[in-house]
Coordinates of C-alpha atoms in Angstrom, one line a residue:
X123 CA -95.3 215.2 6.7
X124 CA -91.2 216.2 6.1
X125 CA -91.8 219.2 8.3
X126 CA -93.5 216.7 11.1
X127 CA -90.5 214.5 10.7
X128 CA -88.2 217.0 11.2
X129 CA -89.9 218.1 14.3
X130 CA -89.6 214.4 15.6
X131 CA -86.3 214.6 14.7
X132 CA -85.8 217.4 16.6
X133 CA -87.2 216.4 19.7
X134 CA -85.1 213.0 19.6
X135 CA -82.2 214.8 19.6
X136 CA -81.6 215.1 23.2
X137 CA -82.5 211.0 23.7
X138 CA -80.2 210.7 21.7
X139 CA -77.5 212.3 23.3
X140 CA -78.7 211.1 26.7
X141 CA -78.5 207.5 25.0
X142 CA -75.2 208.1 23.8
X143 CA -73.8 209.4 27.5
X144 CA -75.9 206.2 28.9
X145 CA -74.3 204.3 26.5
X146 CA -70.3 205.6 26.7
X147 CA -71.3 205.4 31.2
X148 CA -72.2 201.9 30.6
X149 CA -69.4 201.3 28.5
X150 CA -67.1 202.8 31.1
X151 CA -68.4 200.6 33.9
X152 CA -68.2 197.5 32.0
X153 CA -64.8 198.4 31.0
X154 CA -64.1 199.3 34.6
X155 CA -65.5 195.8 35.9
X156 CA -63.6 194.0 33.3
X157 CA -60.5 195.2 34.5
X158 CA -61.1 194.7 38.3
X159 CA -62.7 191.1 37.4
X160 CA -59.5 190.9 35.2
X161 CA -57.3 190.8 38.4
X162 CA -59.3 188.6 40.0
X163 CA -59.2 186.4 37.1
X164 CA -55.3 186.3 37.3
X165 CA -55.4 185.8 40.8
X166 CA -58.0 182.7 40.1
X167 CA -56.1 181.3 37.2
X168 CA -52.5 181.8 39.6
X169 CA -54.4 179.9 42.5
X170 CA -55.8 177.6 39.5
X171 CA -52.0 176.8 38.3
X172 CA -50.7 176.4 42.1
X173 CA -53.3 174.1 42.8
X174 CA -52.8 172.1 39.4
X175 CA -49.3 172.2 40.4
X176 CA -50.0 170.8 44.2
X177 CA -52.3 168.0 42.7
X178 CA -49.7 167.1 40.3
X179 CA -47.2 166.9 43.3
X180 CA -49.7 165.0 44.9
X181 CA -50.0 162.7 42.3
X182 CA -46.4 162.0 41.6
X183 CA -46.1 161.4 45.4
X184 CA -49.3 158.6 44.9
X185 CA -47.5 157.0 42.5
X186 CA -43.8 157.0 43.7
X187 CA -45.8 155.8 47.5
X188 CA -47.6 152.6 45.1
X189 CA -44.3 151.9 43.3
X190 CA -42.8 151.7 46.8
X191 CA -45.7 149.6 47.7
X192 CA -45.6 147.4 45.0
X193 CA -41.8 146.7 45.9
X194 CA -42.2 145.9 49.3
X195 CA -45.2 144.2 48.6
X196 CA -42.6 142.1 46.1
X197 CA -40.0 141.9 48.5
X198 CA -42.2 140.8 51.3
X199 CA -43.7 137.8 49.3
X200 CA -40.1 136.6 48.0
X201 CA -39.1 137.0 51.8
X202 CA -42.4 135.0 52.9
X203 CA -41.2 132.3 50.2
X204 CA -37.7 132.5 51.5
X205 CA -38.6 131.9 54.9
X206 CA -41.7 129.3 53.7
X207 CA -39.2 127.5 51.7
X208 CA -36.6 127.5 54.5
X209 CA -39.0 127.1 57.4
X210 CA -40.2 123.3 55.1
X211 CA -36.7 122.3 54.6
X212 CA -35.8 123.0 58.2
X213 CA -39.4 120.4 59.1
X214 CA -38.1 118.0 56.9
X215 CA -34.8 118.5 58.3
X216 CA -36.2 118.0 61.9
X217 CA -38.4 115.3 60.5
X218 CA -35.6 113.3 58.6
X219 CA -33.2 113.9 62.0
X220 CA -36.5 112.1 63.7
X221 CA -36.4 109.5 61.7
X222 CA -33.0 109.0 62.2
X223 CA -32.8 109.0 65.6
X224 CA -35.9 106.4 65.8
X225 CA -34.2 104.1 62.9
X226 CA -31.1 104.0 65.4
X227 CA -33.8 103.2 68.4
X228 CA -35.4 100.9 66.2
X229 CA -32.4 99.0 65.4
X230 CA -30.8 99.2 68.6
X231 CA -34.3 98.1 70.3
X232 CA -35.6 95.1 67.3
X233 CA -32.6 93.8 65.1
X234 CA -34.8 92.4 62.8
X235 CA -36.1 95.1 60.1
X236 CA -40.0 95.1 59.8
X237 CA -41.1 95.8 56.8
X238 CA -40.2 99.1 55.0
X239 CA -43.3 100.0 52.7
X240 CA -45.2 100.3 56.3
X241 CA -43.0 103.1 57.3
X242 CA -42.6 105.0 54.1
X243 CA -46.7 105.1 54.1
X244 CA -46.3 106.9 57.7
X245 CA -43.9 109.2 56.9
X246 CA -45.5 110.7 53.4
X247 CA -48.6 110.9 55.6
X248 CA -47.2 112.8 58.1
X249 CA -45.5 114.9 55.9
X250 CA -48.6 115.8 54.3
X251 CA -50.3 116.4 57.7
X252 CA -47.5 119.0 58.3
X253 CA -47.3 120.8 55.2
X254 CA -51.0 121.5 56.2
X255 CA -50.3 122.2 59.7
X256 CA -47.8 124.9 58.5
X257 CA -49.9 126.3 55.8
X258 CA -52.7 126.7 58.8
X259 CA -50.0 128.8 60.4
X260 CA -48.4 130.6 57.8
X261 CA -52.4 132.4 57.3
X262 CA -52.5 132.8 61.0
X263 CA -49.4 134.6 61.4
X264 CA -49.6 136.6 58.0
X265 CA -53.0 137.7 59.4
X266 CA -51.8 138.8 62.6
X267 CA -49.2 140.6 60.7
X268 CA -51.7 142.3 59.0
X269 CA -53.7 143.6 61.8
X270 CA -51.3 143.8 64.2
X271 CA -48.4 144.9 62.0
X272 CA -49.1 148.6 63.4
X273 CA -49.2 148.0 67.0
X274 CA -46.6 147.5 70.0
X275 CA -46.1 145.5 72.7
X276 CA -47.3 146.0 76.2
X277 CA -44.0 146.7 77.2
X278 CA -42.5 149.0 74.8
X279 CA -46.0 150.9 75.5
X280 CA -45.5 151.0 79.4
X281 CA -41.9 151.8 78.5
X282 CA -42.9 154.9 76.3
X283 CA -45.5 155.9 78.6
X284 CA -42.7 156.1 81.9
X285 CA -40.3 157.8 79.7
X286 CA -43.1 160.2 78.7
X287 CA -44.4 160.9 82.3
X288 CA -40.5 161.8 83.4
X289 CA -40.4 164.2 80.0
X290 CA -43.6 165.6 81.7
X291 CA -42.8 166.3 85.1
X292 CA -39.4 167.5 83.9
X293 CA -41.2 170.0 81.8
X294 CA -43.5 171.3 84.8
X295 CA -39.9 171.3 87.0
X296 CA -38.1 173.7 83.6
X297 CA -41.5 175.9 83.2
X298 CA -41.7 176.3 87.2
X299 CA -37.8 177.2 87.2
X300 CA -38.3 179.2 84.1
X301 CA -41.5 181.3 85.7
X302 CA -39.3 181.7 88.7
X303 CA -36.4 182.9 87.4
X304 CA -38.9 185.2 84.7
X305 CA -40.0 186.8 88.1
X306 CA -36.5 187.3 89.3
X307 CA -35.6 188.8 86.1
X308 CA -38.6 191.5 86.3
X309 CA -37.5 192.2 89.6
X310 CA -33.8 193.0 89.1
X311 CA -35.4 194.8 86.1
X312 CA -37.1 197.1 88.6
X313 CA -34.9 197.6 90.4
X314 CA -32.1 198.3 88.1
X315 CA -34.5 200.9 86.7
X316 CA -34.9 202.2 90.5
X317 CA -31.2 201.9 91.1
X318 CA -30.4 203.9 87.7
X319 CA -33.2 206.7 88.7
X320 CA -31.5 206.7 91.9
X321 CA -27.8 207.0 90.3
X322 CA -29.5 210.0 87.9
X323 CA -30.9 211.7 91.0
X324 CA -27.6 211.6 92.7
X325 CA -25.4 212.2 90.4
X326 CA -27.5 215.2 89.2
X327 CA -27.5 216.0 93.1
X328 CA -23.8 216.0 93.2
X329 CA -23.6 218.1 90.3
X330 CA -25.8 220.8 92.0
X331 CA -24.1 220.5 95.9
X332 CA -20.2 221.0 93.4
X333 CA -21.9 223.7 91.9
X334 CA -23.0 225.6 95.3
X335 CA -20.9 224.6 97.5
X336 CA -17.5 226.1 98.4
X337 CA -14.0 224.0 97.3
X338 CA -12.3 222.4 100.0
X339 CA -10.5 224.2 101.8
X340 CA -6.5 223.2 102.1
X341 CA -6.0 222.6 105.5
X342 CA -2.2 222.7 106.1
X343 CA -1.7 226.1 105.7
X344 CA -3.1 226.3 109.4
X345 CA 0.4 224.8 110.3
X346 CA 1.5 228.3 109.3
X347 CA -0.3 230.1 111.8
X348 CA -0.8 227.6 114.7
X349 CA 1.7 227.3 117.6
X350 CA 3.7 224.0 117.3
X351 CA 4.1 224.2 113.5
X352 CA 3.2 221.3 111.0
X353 CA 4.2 218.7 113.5
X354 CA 1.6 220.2 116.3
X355 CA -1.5 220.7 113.5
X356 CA -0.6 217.0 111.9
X357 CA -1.6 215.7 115.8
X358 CA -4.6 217.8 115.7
X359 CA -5.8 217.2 112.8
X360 CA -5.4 213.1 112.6
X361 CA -8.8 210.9 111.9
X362 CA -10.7 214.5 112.4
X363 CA -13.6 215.5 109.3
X364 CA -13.6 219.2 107.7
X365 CA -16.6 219.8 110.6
X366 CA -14.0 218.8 113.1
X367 CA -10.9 220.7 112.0
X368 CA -13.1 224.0 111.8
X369 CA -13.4 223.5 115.6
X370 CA -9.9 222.4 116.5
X371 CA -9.2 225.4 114.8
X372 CA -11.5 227.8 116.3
X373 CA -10.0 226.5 119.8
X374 CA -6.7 227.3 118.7
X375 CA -7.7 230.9 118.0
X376 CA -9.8 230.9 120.9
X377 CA -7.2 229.8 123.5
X378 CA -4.8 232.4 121.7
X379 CA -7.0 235.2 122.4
X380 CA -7.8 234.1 126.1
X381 CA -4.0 234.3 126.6
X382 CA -4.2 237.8 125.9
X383 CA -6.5 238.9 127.8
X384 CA -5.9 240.1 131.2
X385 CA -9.6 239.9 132.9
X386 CA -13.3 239.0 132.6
X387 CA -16.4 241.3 132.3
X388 CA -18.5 239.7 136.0
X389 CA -21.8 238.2 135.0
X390 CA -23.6 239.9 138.2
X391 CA -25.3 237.8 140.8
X392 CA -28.5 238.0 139.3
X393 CA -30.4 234.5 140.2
X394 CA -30.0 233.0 136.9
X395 CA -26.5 233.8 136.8
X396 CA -24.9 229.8 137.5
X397 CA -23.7 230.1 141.3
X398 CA -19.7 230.0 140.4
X399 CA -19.8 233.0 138.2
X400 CA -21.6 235.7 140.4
X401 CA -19.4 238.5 140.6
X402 CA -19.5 242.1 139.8
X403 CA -16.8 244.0 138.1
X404 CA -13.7 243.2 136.4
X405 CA -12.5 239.2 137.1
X406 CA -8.3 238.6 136.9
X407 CA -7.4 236.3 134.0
X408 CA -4.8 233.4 135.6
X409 CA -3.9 232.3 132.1
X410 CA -4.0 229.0 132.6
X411 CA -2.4 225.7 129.8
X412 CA -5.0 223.3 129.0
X413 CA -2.7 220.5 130.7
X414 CA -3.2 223.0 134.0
X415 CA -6.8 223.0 133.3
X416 CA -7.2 219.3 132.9
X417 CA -5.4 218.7 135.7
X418 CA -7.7 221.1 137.8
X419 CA -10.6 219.3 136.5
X420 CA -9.4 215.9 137.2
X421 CA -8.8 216.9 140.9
X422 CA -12.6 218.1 141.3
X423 CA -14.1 214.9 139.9
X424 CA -11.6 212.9 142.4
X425 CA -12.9 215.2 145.3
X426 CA -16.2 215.0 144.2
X427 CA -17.0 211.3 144.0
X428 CA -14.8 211.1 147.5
X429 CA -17.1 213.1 148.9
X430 CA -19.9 210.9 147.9
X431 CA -19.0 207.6 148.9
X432 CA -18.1 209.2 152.4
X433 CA -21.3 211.2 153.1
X434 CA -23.5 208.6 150.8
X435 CA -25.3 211.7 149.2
X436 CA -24.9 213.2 145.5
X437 CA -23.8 217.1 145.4
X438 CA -24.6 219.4 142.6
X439 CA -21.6 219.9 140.2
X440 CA -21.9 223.7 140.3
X441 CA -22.1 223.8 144.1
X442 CA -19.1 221.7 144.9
X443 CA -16.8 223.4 141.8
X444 CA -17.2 226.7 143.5
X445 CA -16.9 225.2 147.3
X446 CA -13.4 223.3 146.0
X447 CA -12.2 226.3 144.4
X448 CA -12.9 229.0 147.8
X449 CA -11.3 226.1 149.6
X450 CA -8.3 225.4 147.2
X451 CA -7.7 228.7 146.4
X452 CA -9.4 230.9 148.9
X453 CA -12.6 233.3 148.5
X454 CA -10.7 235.8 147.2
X455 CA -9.4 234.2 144.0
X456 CA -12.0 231.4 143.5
X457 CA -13.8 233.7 141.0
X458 CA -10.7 234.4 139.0
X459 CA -10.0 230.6 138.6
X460 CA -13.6 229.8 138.1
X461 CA -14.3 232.4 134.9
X462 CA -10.6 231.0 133.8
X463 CA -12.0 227.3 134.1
X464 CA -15.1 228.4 132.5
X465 CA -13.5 230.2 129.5
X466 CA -11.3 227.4 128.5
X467 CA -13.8 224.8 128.9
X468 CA -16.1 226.6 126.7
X469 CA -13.6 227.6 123.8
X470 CA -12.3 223.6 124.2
X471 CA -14.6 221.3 122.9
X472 CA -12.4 218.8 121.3
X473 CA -10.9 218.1 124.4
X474 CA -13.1 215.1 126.6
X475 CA -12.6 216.2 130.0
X476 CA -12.9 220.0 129.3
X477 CA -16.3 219.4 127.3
X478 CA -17.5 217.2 129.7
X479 CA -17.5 218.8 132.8
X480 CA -19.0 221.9 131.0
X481 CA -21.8 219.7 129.5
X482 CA -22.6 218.2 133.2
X483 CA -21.6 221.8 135.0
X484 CA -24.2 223.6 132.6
X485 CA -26.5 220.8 132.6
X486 CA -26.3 220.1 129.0
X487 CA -26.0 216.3 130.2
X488 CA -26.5 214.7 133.7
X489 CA -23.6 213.6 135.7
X490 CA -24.8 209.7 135.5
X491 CA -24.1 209.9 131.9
X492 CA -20.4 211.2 133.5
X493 CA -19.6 208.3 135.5
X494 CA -21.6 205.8 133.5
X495 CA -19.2 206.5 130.6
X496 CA -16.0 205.9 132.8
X497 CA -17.6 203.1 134.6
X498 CA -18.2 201.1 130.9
X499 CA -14.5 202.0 130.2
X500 CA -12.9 200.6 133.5
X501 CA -14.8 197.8 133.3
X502 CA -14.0 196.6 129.9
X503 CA -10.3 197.4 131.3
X504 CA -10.6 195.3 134.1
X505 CA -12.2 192.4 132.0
X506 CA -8.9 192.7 129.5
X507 CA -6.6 192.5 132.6
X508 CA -8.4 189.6 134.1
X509 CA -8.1 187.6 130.4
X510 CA -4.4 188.1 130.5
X511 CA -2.9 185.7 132.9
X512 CA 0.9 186.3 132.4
X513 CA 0.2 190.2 133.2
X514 CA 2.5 191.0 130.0
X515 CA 0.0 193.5 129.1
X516 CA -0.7 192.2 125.6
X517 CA -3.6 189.6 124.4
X518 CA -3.8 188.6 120.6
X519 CA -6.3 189.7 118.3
X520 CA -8.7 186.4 119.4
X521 CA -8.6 186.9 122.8
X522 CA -9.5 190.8 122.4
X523 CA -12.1 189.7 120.2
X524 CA -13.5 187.2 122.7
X525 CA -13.6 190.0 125.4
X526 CA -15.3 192.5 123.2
X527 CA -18.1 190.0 122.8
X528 CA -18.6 189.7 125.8
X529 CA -20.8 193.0 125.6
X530 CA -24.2 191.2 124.8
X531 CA -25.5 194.1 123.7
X532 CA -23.3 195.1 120.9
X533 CA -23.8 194.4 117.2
X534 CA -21.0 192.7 115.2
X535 CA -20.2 196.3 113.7
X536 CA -19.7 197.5 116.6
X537 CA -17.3 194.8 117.6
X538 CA -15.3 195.2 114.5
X539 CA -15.1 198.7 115.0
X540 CA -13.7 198.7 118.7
X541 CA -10.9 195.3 117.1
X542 CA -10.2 198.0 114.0
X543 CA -9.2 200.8 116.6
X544 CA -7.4 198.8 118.9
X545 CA -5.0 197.8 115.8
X546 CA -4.7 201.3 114.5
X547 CA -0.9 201.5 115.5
X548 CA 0.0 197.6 114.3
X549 CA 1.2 196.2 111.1
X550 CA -1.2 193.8 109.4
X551 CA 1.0 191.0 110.3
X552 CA 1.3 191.8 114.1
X553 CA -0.8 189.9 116.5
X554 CA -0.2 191.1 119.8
X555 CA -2.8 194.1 121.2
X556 CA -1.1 196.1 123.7
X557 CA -4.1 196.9 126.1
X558 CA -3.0 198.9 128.8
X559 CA -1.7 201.5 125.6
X560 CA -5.4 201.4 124.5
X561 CA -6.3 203.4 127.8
X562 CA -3.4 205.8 128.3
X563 CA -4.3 209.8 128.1
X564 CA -1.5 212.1 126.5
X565 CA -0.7 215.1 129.4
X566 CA -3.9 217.2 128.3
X567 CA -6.4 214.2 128.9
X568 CA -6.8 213.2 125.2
X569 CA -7.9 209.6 125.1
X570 CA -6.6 207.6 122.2
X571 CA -8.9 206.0 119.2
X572 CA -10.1 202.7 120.8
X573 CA -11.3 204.7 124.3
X574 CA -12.8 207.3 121.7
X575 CA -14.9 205.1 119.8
X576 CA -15.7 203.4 123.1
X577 CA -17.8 206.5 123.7
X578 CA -18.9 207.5 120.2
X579 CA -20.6 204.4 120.4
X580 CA -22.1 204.8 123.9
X581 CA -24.0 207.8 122.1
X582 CA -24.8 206.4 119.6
X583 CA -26.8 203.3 120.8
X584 CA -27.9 205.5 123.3
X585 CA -29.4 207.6 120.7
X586 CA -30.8 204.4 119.0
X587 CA -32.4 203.0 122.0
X588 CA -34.4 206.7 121.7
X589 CA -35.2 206.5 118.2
X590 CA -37.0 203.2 118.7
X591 CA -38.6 204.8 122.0
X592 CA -40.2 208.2 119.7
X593 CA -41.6 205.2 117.0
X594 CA -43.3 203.4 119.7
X595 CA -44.8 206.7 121.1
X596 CA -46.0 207.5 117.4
X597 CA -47.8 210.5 116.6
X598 CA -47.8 211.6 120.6
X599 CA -46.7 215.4 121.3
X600 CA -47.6 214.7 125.1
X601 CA -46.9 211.4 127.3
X602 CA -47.8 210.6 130.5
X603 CA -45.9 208.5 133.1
X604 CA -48.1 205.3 132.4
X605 CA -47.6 205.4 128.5
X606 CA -43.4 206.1 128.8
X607 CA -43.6 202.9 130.9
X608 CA -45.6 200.9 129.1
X609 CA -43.3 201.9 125.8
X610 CA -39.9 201.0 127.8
X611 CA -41.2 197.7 128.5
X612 CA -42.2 196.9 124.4
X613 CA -38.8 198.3 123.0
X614 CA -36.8 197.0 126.1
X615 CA -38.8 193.6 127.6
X616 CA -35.9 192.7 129.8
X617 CA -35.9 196.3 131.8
X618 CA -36.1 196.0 135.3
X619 CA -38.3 198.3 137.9
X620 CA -35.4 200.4 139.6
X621 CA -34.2 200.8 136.1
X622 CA -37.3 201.7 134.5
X623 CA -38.2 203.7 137.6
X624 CA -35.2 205.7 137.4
X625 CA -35.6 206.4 133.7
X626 CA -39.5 207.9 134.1
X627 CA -37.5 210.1 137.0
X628 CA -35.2 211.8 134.1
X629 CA -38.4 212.4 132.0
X630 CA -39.9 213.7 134.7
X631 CA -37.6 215.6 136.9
X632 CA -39.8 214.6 139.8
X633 CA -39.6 211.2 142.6
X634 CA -41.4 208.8 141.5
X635 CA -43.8 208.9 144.5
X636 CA -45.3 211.8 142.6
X637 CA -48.7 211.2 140.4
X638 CA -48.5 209.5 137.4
X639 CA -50.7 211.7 136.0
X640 CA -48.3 214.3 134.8
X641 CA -47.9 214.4 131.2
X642 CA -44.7 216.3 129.3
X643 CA -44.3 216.6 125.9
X644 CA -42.6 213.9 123.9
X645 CA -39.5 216.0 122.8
X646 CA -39.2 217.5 126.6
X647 CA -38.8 214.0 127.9
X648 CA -36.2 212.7 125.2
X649 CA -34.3 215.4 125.6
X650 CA -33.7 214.7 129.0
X651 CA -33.5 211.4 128.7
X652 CA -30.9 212.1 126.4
X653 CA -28.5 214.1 128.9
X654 CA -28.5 211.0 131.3
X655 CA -27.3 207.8 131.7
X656 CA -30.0 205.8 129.6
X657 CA -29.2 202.3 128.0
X658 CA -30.8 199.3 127.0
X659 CA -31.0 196.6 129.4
X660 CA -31.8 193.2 127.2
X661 CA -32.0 192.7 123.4
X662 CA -34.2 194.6 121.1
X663 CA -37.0 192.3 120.3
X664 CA -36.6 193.6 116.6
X665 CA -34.9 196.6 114.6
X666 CA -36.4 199.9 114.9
X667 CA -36.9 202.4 112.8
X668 CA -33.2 204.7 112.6
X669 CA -35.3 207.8 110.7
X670 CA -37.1 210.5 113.7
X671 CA -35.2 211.5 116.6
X672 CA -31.5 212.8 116.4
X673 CA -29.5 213.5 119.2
X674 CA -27.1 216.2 119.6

């Protein structure tokens, strides 16, 4: 039995020490519960105290509220006895002022007294009748009171209610302003953030074209080198950009060298060789001043158009230079001053009438643009002379300005522009516009500011007027004679048939009896629209597009 009790003993061993790691887990988890339940048992018992706390509150505020019921309930019933009280005396007041009265009427009316005891029986009656009458009342009022203690009148209502509509439609007016000026805002936010990405861009822009490109160069040391000293290069180089100056100076240099030479290389007389240089062999050099040259110039243009209006016909340019030269100078020596011509002209750019007659002589540009130039120029002359009646030669600044609006084509810009350079020489207090100054030429033909800007801006709305033609073509490389037309007419509505007829001839290069099947491609005709005399007749019907074609 002790040895089978020991064997049970020995096999409970394990339960128990599986009962005691039950038991310690179990202990563990309680523990571990207690604590969690503990914080919520805090948090419970904190709620617990703050809601005692509230209720308390509450409770306090119920009693302080019934105290201050109970006091006005006090002070309205001693008020409702004060005004009972005084609202009986001032009934027997009225009622005793009554009887007055009617005791005078009565006295004045019957002299003998009736008797009193009659009288005294009426008036106790009537007194009690009141006091009943009242009382009636006083419950009728102090219920109305009572149930209509909390409302209002109709017209503090429809007074509240105006006053609330105007708060209303003045709030839809503020949130409507507000959402307005909330989209303005998010729109100068873009585009300040636009305008700064710009500024980065070109500032980091600038930073890269300063760190490729060359400095500036210093420009007066050419008064060193060129003849005439600073005085000479200060009148070259007035109103001119660096672009400019490198070509003023490459003329000097240029003329320099042709003095030195004594001859030309002939070109041959090879067909494509222009008519008024075929020669062979060695060509004399005559040397010639630009003021000589200008003057030479000059003189053929004068011929030339002579010729013209006498025989009613237009002569080539080339032809006639050469024909005025053999019969100025004789066939012998027309060659030598025709390669001198032609040298200078070509080395003097910055000079108008040497550049121009070597744009229309190699047909760079067509003589109409020539003549239509000068033509604009003498009549805006002859439109200033007819504005000044006392022929002093002078208008004032509003009378030039009325004249230069009287191009109808011309922006306000523009206008300013051609006002700014007629006052170039004036002081800002100086009224007076000497005109006639305006279109003077110095001895070697150089016009002055206002008769220079005159032109820049013939080429430039020229150029303009061609943009807006190469948008309305579109994405065209080749254009007939139908579709040019049919563009001229939607940029320009007020063109005319000659007009129109006469430009399709300069795209063309043909008469205009010719098919109007030909096509040519786009930048073909715009270039030689370009070298003639093409301007817009009416006002644009709206601004075109300034990005496409450029013009040289």
């Amino acid at each position: 039995s002790l040895a089978h009790q020991k064997k049970t003993i020995h096999t409970l061993e394990p339960l128990k020490a599986m009962v005691t790691t039950v038991s310690e887990e179990c202990t563990r988890q309680i523990l571990a519960l207690q604590e969690k339940e503990k914080d919520e048992i805090n948090m419970l018992k904190q709620e617990k105290q703050h809601l005692l706390k509230f209720i308390d509150n509450m409770k306090e505020e119920k009693n302080s509220l019934q105290t201050q019921v109970e006091h006005l309930r006090t002070s309205v019933a001693e008020e409702y006895a004060r005004y009972l009280n005084e609202h009986g005396a001032r009934k027997l007041l009225l009622a005793k002022l009554n009887d007055m009265h009617n005791e005078r009427l009565d006295v004045t009316r019957h002299p003998v007294q009736d008797v009193k005891g009659e009288d005294v029986v009426k008036l106790t009656l009537a007194l009690k009748i009141a006091r009943q009458d009242l009382t009636k009342t006083q419950v009728k009022l102090n219920t109305m009171i009572a149930d209509y203690g909390d409302d209002v009148s109709r017209r503090d209502f429809e007074s509240l209610e105006k006053k609330y509509s105007d708060l209303l439609e003045e709030t839809k007016t503020l949130q409507k302003d507000f959402d307005q000026l909330h989209t303005e805002y998010e729109t100068l936010l873009e585009i300040h953030r636009e305008t700064a990405e710009e500024r980065d861009n070109f500032r980091a822009e600038l930073q890269r074209v300063q760190h490729n490109c060359t400095p500036r160069p210093n420009w007066a040391k050419c008064s060193e080198v060129i003849a005439g000293g600073a005085d000479r290069w200060g009148c070259l180089a007035e109103g001119k950009t660096s672009d400019q100056l490198v070509d003023v100076l490459l003329e000097e240099i240029g003329t320099g060298a042709l003095k030195e030479i004594n001859g030309f290389p002939g070109w041959g007389k090879g067909d494509k060789v222009p008519v008024y240089l075929r020669y062979e062999g060695e060509v004399k050099n005559k040397k010639l001043t630009k003021r000589d040259v200008v003057n030479i110039l000059k003189d053929v243009w004068k011929e030339k158009i002579a010729l013209e209006q006498q025989t009613g016909k237009r002569s080539s340019l080339p032809e006639f230079f050469l024909s005025y030269l053999q019969k100025k100078y004789g066939d012998a020596a027309a060659m030598e001053w025709s390669y001198t011509l032609y040298e200078n002209m070509r080395l003097c750019r910055s000079n108008h009438v040497l550049s121009s007659f070597y744009d229309v002589l190699t047909g760079k540009v067509g003589e109409e643009q020539y003549h239509g130039q000068n033509q604009l120029i003498s009549n805006l002359q002859k439109e200033l002379a007819a504005c000044d009646s006392s022929n002093s030669g002078s208008l004032t600044s509003k009378q030039f300005r009325q004249e230069a609006d009287s191009f109808p084509l011309k922006r306000k810009e523009s206008v300013q522009e051609l006002v700014d350079a007629s006052r170039y020489k004036l002081d800002s207090t100086e009224d007076l516009i000497d005109y006639i100054s305006l279109f003077k030429e110095d001895e070697e033909g150089n016009a002055g500011p206002f008769v220079a800007k005159l032109r820049n801006q013939y080429v430039r709305e020229k150029q303009e007027y061609l943009r807006q033609l190469k948008n309305k073509l579109g994405a065209l490389t080749e254009v007939s004679a139908g579709d040019l037309k049919t563009a001229f007419c939607t940029i320009d509505p007020d063109i005319d048939d000659q007009t129109l007829d006469t430009y399709l001839g300069l795209a063309y290069q043909v008469r205009r009896e010719q098919p109007d099947q030909e096509v040519v491609p786009v930048e073909t005709a715009l270039q030689r629209l370009l070298a003639g005399d093409v301007r817009r007749v009416g006002p644009s019907p709206g601004e075109g597009s300034t990005a496409g074609f450029e013009g040289e």
